[in-house]
Backbone as numpy.savetxt, mean C-alpha at the origin, in Angstrom:
# Nx Ny Nz CAx CAy CAz Cx Cy Cz
-26.33 -3.09 42.18 -26.27 -2.77 40.77 -25.87 -3.98 39.95
-26.38 -4.02 38.78 -26.10 -5.11 37.87 -24.80 -4.83 37.12
-23.88 -5.81 37.01 -22.63 -5.58 36.28 -22.91 -5.37 34.78
-22.09 -4.56 34.20 -22.23 -4.26 32.77 -21.83 -5.47 31.92
-22.61 -5.73 30.90 -22.31 -6.87 30.03 -21.90 -6.41 28.63
-21.50 -5.17 28.52 -21.11 -4.67 27.20 -19.70 -5.14 26.84
-19.52 -5.39 25.57 -18.23 -5.83 25.05 -17.67 -4.70 24.20
-16.42 -4.38 24.44 -15.78 -3.34 23.65 -14.98 -3.96 22.52
-14.70 -3.16 21.53 -13.95 -3.62 20.36 -12.63 -4.26 20.76
-11.95 -3.68 21.70 -10.64 -4.19 22.10 -10.72 -5.48 22.91
-11.92 -5.87 23.32 -12.09 -7.14 24.04 -12.09 -8.34 23.10
-12.31 -8.10 21.82 -12.37 -9.19 20.85 -10.98 -9.69 20.48
-10.85 -10.97 20.15 -9.55 -11.50 19.72 -9.17 -10.93 18.34
-7.88 -10.93 18.06 -7.36 -10.39 16.80 -8.01 -11.02 15.58
-8.25 -12.32 15.63 -8.83 -13.03 14.49 -10.23 -12.50 14.16
-11.02 -12.25 15.20 -12.37 -11.71 15.01 -12.28 -10.28 14.47
-11.37 -9.50 15.01 -11.19 -8.13 14.52 -10.81 -8.12 13.05
-9.92 -9.02 12.66 -9.51 -9.11 11.24 -10.72 -9.43 10.36
-11.56 -10.36 10.80 -12.74 -10.71 10.01 -13.69 -9.52 9.89
-13.86 -8.78 10.96 -14.73 -7.60 10.94 -14.12 -6.52 10.04
-12.83 -6.28 10.20 -12.17 -5.20 9.45 -12.12 -5.48 7.95
-12.13 -6.75 7.56 -12.13 -7.08 6.13 -13.41 -6.63 5.44
-14.46 -6.40 6.22 -15.74 -5.93 5.67 -15.70 -4.43 5.35
-14.73 -3.72 5.91 -14.62 -2.27 5.71 -13.71 -1.97 4.53
-13.88 -0.78 3.97 -12.93 -0.34 2.96 -11.66 0.10 3.69
-10.50 -0.28 3.16 -9.24 -0.10 3.89 -8.89 1.36 4.14
-9.31 2.28 3.29 -9.00 3.70 3.50 -9.72 4.22 4.74
-10.99 3.91 4.88 -11.75 4.31 6.05 -11.21 3.64 7.30
-10.88 2.37 7.18 -10.34 1.61 8.30 -9.04 2.22 8.81
-8.11 2.48 7.90 -6.83 3.06 8.29 -7.01 4.46 8.88
-7.85 5.26 8.26 -8.07 6.63 8.73 -8.71 6.62 10.12
-9.65 5.73 10.35 -10.39 5.71 11.61 -9.64 5.07 12.77
-8.87 4.02 12.49 -8.28 3.25 13.59 -6.76 3.39 13.73
-6.13 4.09 12.81 -4.69 4.29 12.91 -4.37 5.14 14.14
-3.40 4.68 14.89 -2.92 5.37 16.10 -3.92 5.42 17.25
-4.91 4.53 17.24 -5.82 4.43 18.38 -5.08 3.76 19.53
-4.46 2.62 19.25 -3.59 1.97 20.22 -2.65 1.02 19.47
-1.67 0.50 20.16 -0.64 -0.34 19.53 -1.24 -1.61 18.93
-2.15 -2.21 19.64 -2.76 -3.46 19.16 -3.54 -3.25 17.86
-4.36 -2.21 17.82 -5.12 -1.93 16.59 -4.20 -1.51 15.45
-3.13 -0.79 15.77 -2.15 -0.44 14.72 -1.58 -1.70 14.08
-1.22 -2.66 14.91 -0.65 -3.90 14.38 -1.62 -4.58 13.41
-2.89 -4.53 13.72 -3.89 -5.17 12.87 -4.15 -4.36 11.61
-4.44 -3.06 11.74 -4.81 -2.27 10.56 -3.61 -1.96 9.66
-2.39 -2.06 10.19 -1.20 -1.86 9.35 -0.76 -3.16 8.68
-1.51 -4.23 8.86 -1.21 -5.51 8.23 -1.27 -5.37 6.71
-0.50 -6.19 6.03 -0.41 -6.17 4.57 -1.78 -6.31 3.90
-2.67 -7.07 4.51 -4.01 -7.28 3.95 -4.73 -5.94 3.73
-4.53 -5.00 4.65 -5.24 -3.72 4.58 -4.41 -2.62 3.93
-3.12 -2.84 3.74 -2.25 -1.75 3.28 -1.57 -1.99 1.94
-1.77 -3.15 1.32 -1.05 -3.42 0.07 -1.65 -2.67 -1.12
-2.95 -2.49 -1.16 -3.59 -1.73 -2.25 -4.43 -0.62 -1.64
-4.07 0.61 -1.99 -4.77 1.77 -1.44 -5.48 2.54 -2.55
-6.75 2.79 -2.36 -7.53 3.60 -3.29 -7.74 4.95 -2.62
-6.83 5.88 -2.91 -6.84 7.18 -2.26 -7.63 8.20 -3.09
-8.89 7.86 -3.29 -9.82 8.72 -4.03 -11.22 8.27 -3.69
-12.20 9.03 -4.18 -13.60 8.70 -3.90 -14.33 8.49 -5.22
-15.02 7.35 -5.33 -15.89 7.08 -6.47 -17.32 7.42 -6.07
-17.99 8.25 -6.86 -19.39 8.57 -6.62 -20.18 8.14 -7.86
-21.13 7.22 -7.69 -21.91 6.78 -8.86 -22.68 7.95 -9.46
-22.67 8.04 -10.77 -23.36 9.13 -11.47 -24.86 9.10 -11.18
-25.40 7.92 -10.90 -26.84 7.82 -10.64 -27.23 8.53 -9.34
-26.26 8.79 -8.46 -26.57 9.56 -7.26 -26.64 11.05 -7.57
-25.98 11.47 -8.64 -25.97 12.87 -9.01 -27.06 13.15 -10.05
-27.16 12.29 -11.03 -28.21 12.36 -12.05 -29.02 11.07 -11.95
-30.28 11.17 -12.04 -31.13 9.99 -11.89 -31.06 9.11 -13.13
-30.07 8.21 -13.13 -29.90 7.26 -14.23 -29.61 5.89 -13.63
-29.67 4.89 -14.45 -29.35 3.54 -13.98 -27.97 3.10 -14.46
-27.21 4.03 -15.03 -25.88 3.68 -15.54 -24.89 3.44 -14.40
-23.94 2.58 -14.64 -22.89 2.32 -13.65 -21.64 3.11 -14.02
-21.78 4.41 -14.08 -20.66 5.30 -14.37 -20.35 6.06 -13.09
-19.07 6.35 -12.87 -18.66 6.99 -11.63 -17.92 8.29 -11.90
-18.14 9.25 -11.02 -17.29 10.43 -10.97 -16.19 10.11 -9.96
-15.01 10.63 -10.21 -13.88 10.39 -9.31 -13.48 11.72 -8.68
-13.34 11.71 -7.35 -12.97 12.91 -6.61 -11.78 12.62 -5.71
-11.07 13.67 -5.40 -9.96 13.57 -4.45 -10.52 13.37 -3.04
-9.70 12.79 -2.18 -10.08 12.69 -0.77 -10.17 14.10 -0.19
-11.01 14.31 0.82 -11.05 15.63 1.47 -9.67 15.99 2.04
-9.38 17.27 2.08 -8.05 17.76 2.46 -7.59 17.23 3.83
-8.46 17.21 4.82 -8.07 16.74 6.16 -7.68 15.26 6.14
-8.42 14.47 5.40 -8.10 13.04 5.29 -6.78 12.86 4.55
-6.61 13.60 3.47 -5.37 13.54 2.69 -4.17 13.97 3.54
-4.35 15.02 4.34 -3.27 15.48 5.24 -2.86 14.36 6.19
-3.82 13.72 6.80 -3.52 12.64 7.76 -2.80 11.48 7.06
-3.27 11.13 5.88 -2.60 10.06 5.13 -1.17 10.43 4.79
-0.96 11.59 4.22 0.39 11.97 3.76 1.36 12.19 4.91
0.89 12.73 6.01 1.79 13.07 7.12 1.97 11.94 8.12
0.96 11.11 8.31 1.03 10.12 9.40 0.89 8.66 8.96
-0.06 8.37 8.10 -0.35 6.97 7.79 0.60 6.39 6.75
0.75 7.06 5.60 1.61 6.52 4.53 3.06 6.29 4.96
3.68 7.19 5.74 5.05 6.90 6.17 5.18 5.64 7.04
4.10 5.22 7.68 4.14 4.03 8.53 3.88 2.74 7.76
3.20 2.84 6.62 2.82 1.63 5.89 3.46 1.55 4.51
4.35 2.48 4.18 4.89 2.61 2.82 5.52 1.32 2.28
6.11 0.51 3.13 6.76 -0.72 2.66 5.74 -1.78 2.23
4.52 -1.70 2.72 3.48 -2.67 2.36 2.77 -2.31 1.06
2.84 -1.07 0.64 2.05 -0.60 -0.50 2.61 -1.16 -1.80
1.78 -1.92 -2.51 2.17 -2.46 -3.82 1.38 -1.83 -4.95
0.25 -1.22 -4.64 -0.60 -0.62 -5.68 -1.29 0.61 -5.12
-1.35 1.67 -5.94 -2.05 2.89 -5.56 -3.05 3.27 -6.65
-4.27 3.57 -6.24 -5.27 4.17 -7.13 -5.32 5.64 -6.75
-4.96 6.52 -7.71 -4.82 7.94 -7.40 -5.64 8.80 -8.35
-6.01 9.96 -7.86 -6.72 10.96 -8.63 -5.73 12.09 -8.91
-5.84 12.73 -10.05 -4.79 13.63 -10.54 -4.47 14.80 -9.61
-5.46 15.37 -8.93 -5.18 16.56 -8.12 -4.41 16.26 -6.83
-4.47 15.03 -6.34 -3.75 14.69 -5.11 -2.58 13.74 -5.35
-2.40 13.33 -6.59 -1.41 12.31 -6.91 0.02 12.72 -6.55
0.42 13.92 -6.91 1.79 14.36 -6.66 2.09 14.36 -5.16
1.17 14.88 -4.39 1.37 14.94 -2.94 1.50 13.54 -2.33
0.68 12.62 -2.77 0.72 11.25 -2.24 2.01 10.55 -2.65
2.41 10.70 -3.90 3.61 10.02 -4.38 4.89 10.57 -3.74
4.88 11.85 -3.40 6.07 12.44 -2.78 6.03 12.40 -1.25
4.95 11.88 -0.67 4.82 11.82 0.79 5.83 10.88 1.42
6.19 9.81 0.70 7.13 8.82 1.23 7.67 7.98 0.08
8.60 7.12 0.40 9.16 6.19 -0.58 8.31 4.92 -0.56
8.02 4.37 -1.73 7.22 3.15 -1.84 8.10 2.06 -2.46
8.91 1.37 -1.67 9.88 0.42 -2.24 9.27 -0.79 -2.94
8.05 -1.15 -2.61 7.42 -2.33 -3.21 6.28 -1.99 -4.17
6.19 -0.74 -4.54 5.13 -0.30 -5.45 5.32 -0.93 -6.82
4.30 -1.65 -7.28 4.40 -2.30 -8.59 3.38 -1.77 -9.57
2.42 -0.97 -9.11 1.42 -0.44 -10.03 0.72 0.79 -9.50
0.31 1.63 -10.44 -0.44 2.84 -10.12 -1.59 2.95 -11.13
-2.78 3.22 -10.63 -3.92 3.53 -11.51 -4.20 5.01 -11.35
-4.24 5.73 -12.46 -4.45 7.17 -12.44 -5.84 7.50 -12.98
-6.58 8.34 -12.25 -7.93 8.73 -12.64 -7.98 10.24 -12.84
-8.85 10.69 -13.72 -9.05 12.12 -14.02 -7.75 12.80 -14.44
-6.95 12.15 -15.21 -5.67 12.73 -15.57 -5.76 13.37 -16.96
-5.30 14.60 -17.04 -5.26 15.34 -18.29 -3.90 15.14 -18.94
-3.81 15.40 -20.24 -2.58 15.22 -20.99 -1.42 16.02 -20.39
-1.67 17.28 -20.04 -0.60 18.13 -19.48 -0.08 17.56 -18.17
-0.99 17.07 -17.35 -0.62 16.47 -16.07 0.20 15.21 -16.29
-0.20 14.39 -17.24 0.54 13.15 -17.54 1.95 13.48 -18.02
2.09 14.48 -18.88 3.42 14.89 -19.35 4.26 15.36 -18.18
3.66 16.15 -17.29 4.38 16.65 -16.10 4.86 15.49 -15.22
4.00 14.51 -15.03 4.35 13.37 -14.17 5.47 12.53 -14.77
5.30 12.16 -16.03 6.24 11.22 -16.63 7.53 11.87 -17.11
7.64 13.18 -16.97 8.90 13.83 -17.32 9.49 14.58 -16.14
8.82 14.55 -15.01 9.26 15.35 -13.88 9.78 14.55 -12.71
9.79 15.22 -11.58 10.38 14.69 -10.35 9.67 13.42 -9.86
8.36 13.40 -9.94 7.61 12.25 -9.41 8.04 10.96 -10.09
8.02 10.97 -11.40 8.38 9.76 -12.15 9.84 9.39 -11.90
10.71 10.39 -11.81 12.13 10.12 -11.55 12.32 9.42 -10.21
11.62 9.92 -9.19 11.72 9.31 -7.85 11.21 7.88 -7.89
10.04 7.65 -8.51 9.48 6.29 -8.59 10.37 5.36 -9.39
10.87 5.85 -10.52 11.72 5.04 -11.38 13.03 4.68 -10.69
13.67 5.66 -10.04 14.93 5.39 -9.35 14.73 4.41 -8.20
13.64 4.55 -7.46 13.35 3.63 -6.37 13.16 2.22 -6.90
12.40 2.08 -7.98 12.15 0.77 -8.57 13.44 0.15 -9.11
14.24 0.94 -9.82 15.52 0.44 -10.35 16.44 0.04 -9.21
16.49 0.86 -8.17 17.33 0.56 -7.00 16.92 -0.76 -6.37
15.62 -0.99 -6.23 15.13 -2.25 -5.65 15.47 -3.43 -6.55
15.37 -3.26 -7.87 15.71 -4.33 -8.81 17.20 -4.66 -8.72
18.04 -3.63 -8.62 19.49 -3.85 -8.51 19.81 -4.61 -7.22
19.15 -4.24 -6.12 19.36 -4.95 -4.86 18.98 -6.42 -5.00
17.86 -6.70 -5.68 17.42 -8.08 -5.89 18.43 -8.86 -6.73
18.92 -8.22 -7.80 19.92 -8.87 -8.66 21.19 -9.13 -7.88
21.62 -8.17 -7.06 22.82 -8.31 -6.26 22.69 -9.50 -5.30
21.54 -9.62 -4.63 21.32 -10.75 -3.72 21.35 -12.08 -4.48
20.74 -12.11 -5.66 20.71 -13.31 -6.48 22.13 -13.70 -6.90
22.93 -12.73 -7.33 24.32 -13.00 -7.73 25.13 -13.51 -6.55
24.93 -12.94 -5.37 25.62 -13.43 -4.17 25.29 -14.89 -3.90
24.01 -15.27 -4.06 23.62 -16.66 -3.86 24.28 -17.57 -4.89
24.35 -17.13 -6.11 25.01 -17.93 -7.16 26.48 -18.13 -6.82
27.15 -17.07 -6.36 28.57 -17.17 -5.99 28.75 -18.16 -4.84
27.88 -18.07 -3.84 27.96 -18.99 -2.70 27.77 -20.43 -3.16
26.78 -20.65 -4.02 26.53 -22.01 -4.53 27.73 -22.52 -5.32
28.32 -21.66 -6.16 29.50 -22.06 -6.93 30.68 -22.42 -6.03
30.86 -21.65 -4.97 31.95 -21.95 -4.01 31.70 -23.30 -3.35
30.45 -23.53 -2.93 30.12 -24.81 -2.30 30.35 -25.96 -3.27
29.92 -25.78 -4.51 30.12 -26.84 -5.51 31.60 -27.08 -5.77
32.40 -26.04 -5.77 33.84 -26.18 -6.00 34.50 -26.93 -4.84
34.11 -26.56 -3.62 34.68 -27.21 -2.44 34.32 -28.69 -2.40
33.09 -29.00 -2.78 32.61 -30.38 -2.68 32.54 -31.07 -4.05
33.38 -30.68 -4.98 33.31 -31.24 -6.33 33.60 -32.74 -6.39
34.31 -33.26 -5.41 34.66 -34.68 -5.43 33.62 -35.56 -4.74
32.62 -34.92 -4.13 31.56 -35.68 -3.49 30.48 -35.98 -4.52
29.90 -37.16 -4.41 28.85 -37.52 -5.37 27.46 -37.19 -4.83
27.37 -36.90 -3.53 26.07 -36.60 -2.95 26.24 -35.50 -1.92
25.40 -34.47 -1.99 25.43 -33.36 -1.04 24.00 -33.08 -0.61
23.75 -33.11 0.69 22.40 -32.89 1.20 22.38 -31.67 2.10
21.32 -30.90 2.00 21.14 -29.72 2.85 19.77 -29.81 3.48
19.72 -29.70 4.79 18.43 -29.76 5.49 18.24 -28.54 6.33
């Protein structure tokens, strides 16, 4: 018998896998390859694939109505995909997420699925006035705001500690004319 010459995905080096995976949309990539094995998790959970998540579906209007316009309808992810994201994927990558593109019907569930300590932006689609009022006056906004303020306070605290350390060093070495740090 002739030996098999087939190459499997896991036979490729990480660098090649990263180049291939960059061609995919990150939501499909994470959904399809998350928890397949430890090596693939390490790659697909990388910041490159997890920092900006578009947790919705854009469908060009020209696919629904025969037009040449570049207008899109926005839909929520299917329930099974959303379940997997909220229960399994988002809790594992939450620290990498800096931006979320969300659709109004799934937004609350996604935002409350986990804490997003590095979240710096949210794009909201299909949002009605009543929903916006609910978000910006309710629990979701409070959780996001408190998390963001807490992270800012931690950053300020670290900065102040560094200033205090520098001042102590300068006080101790005030009589030296040259101080070098390598």
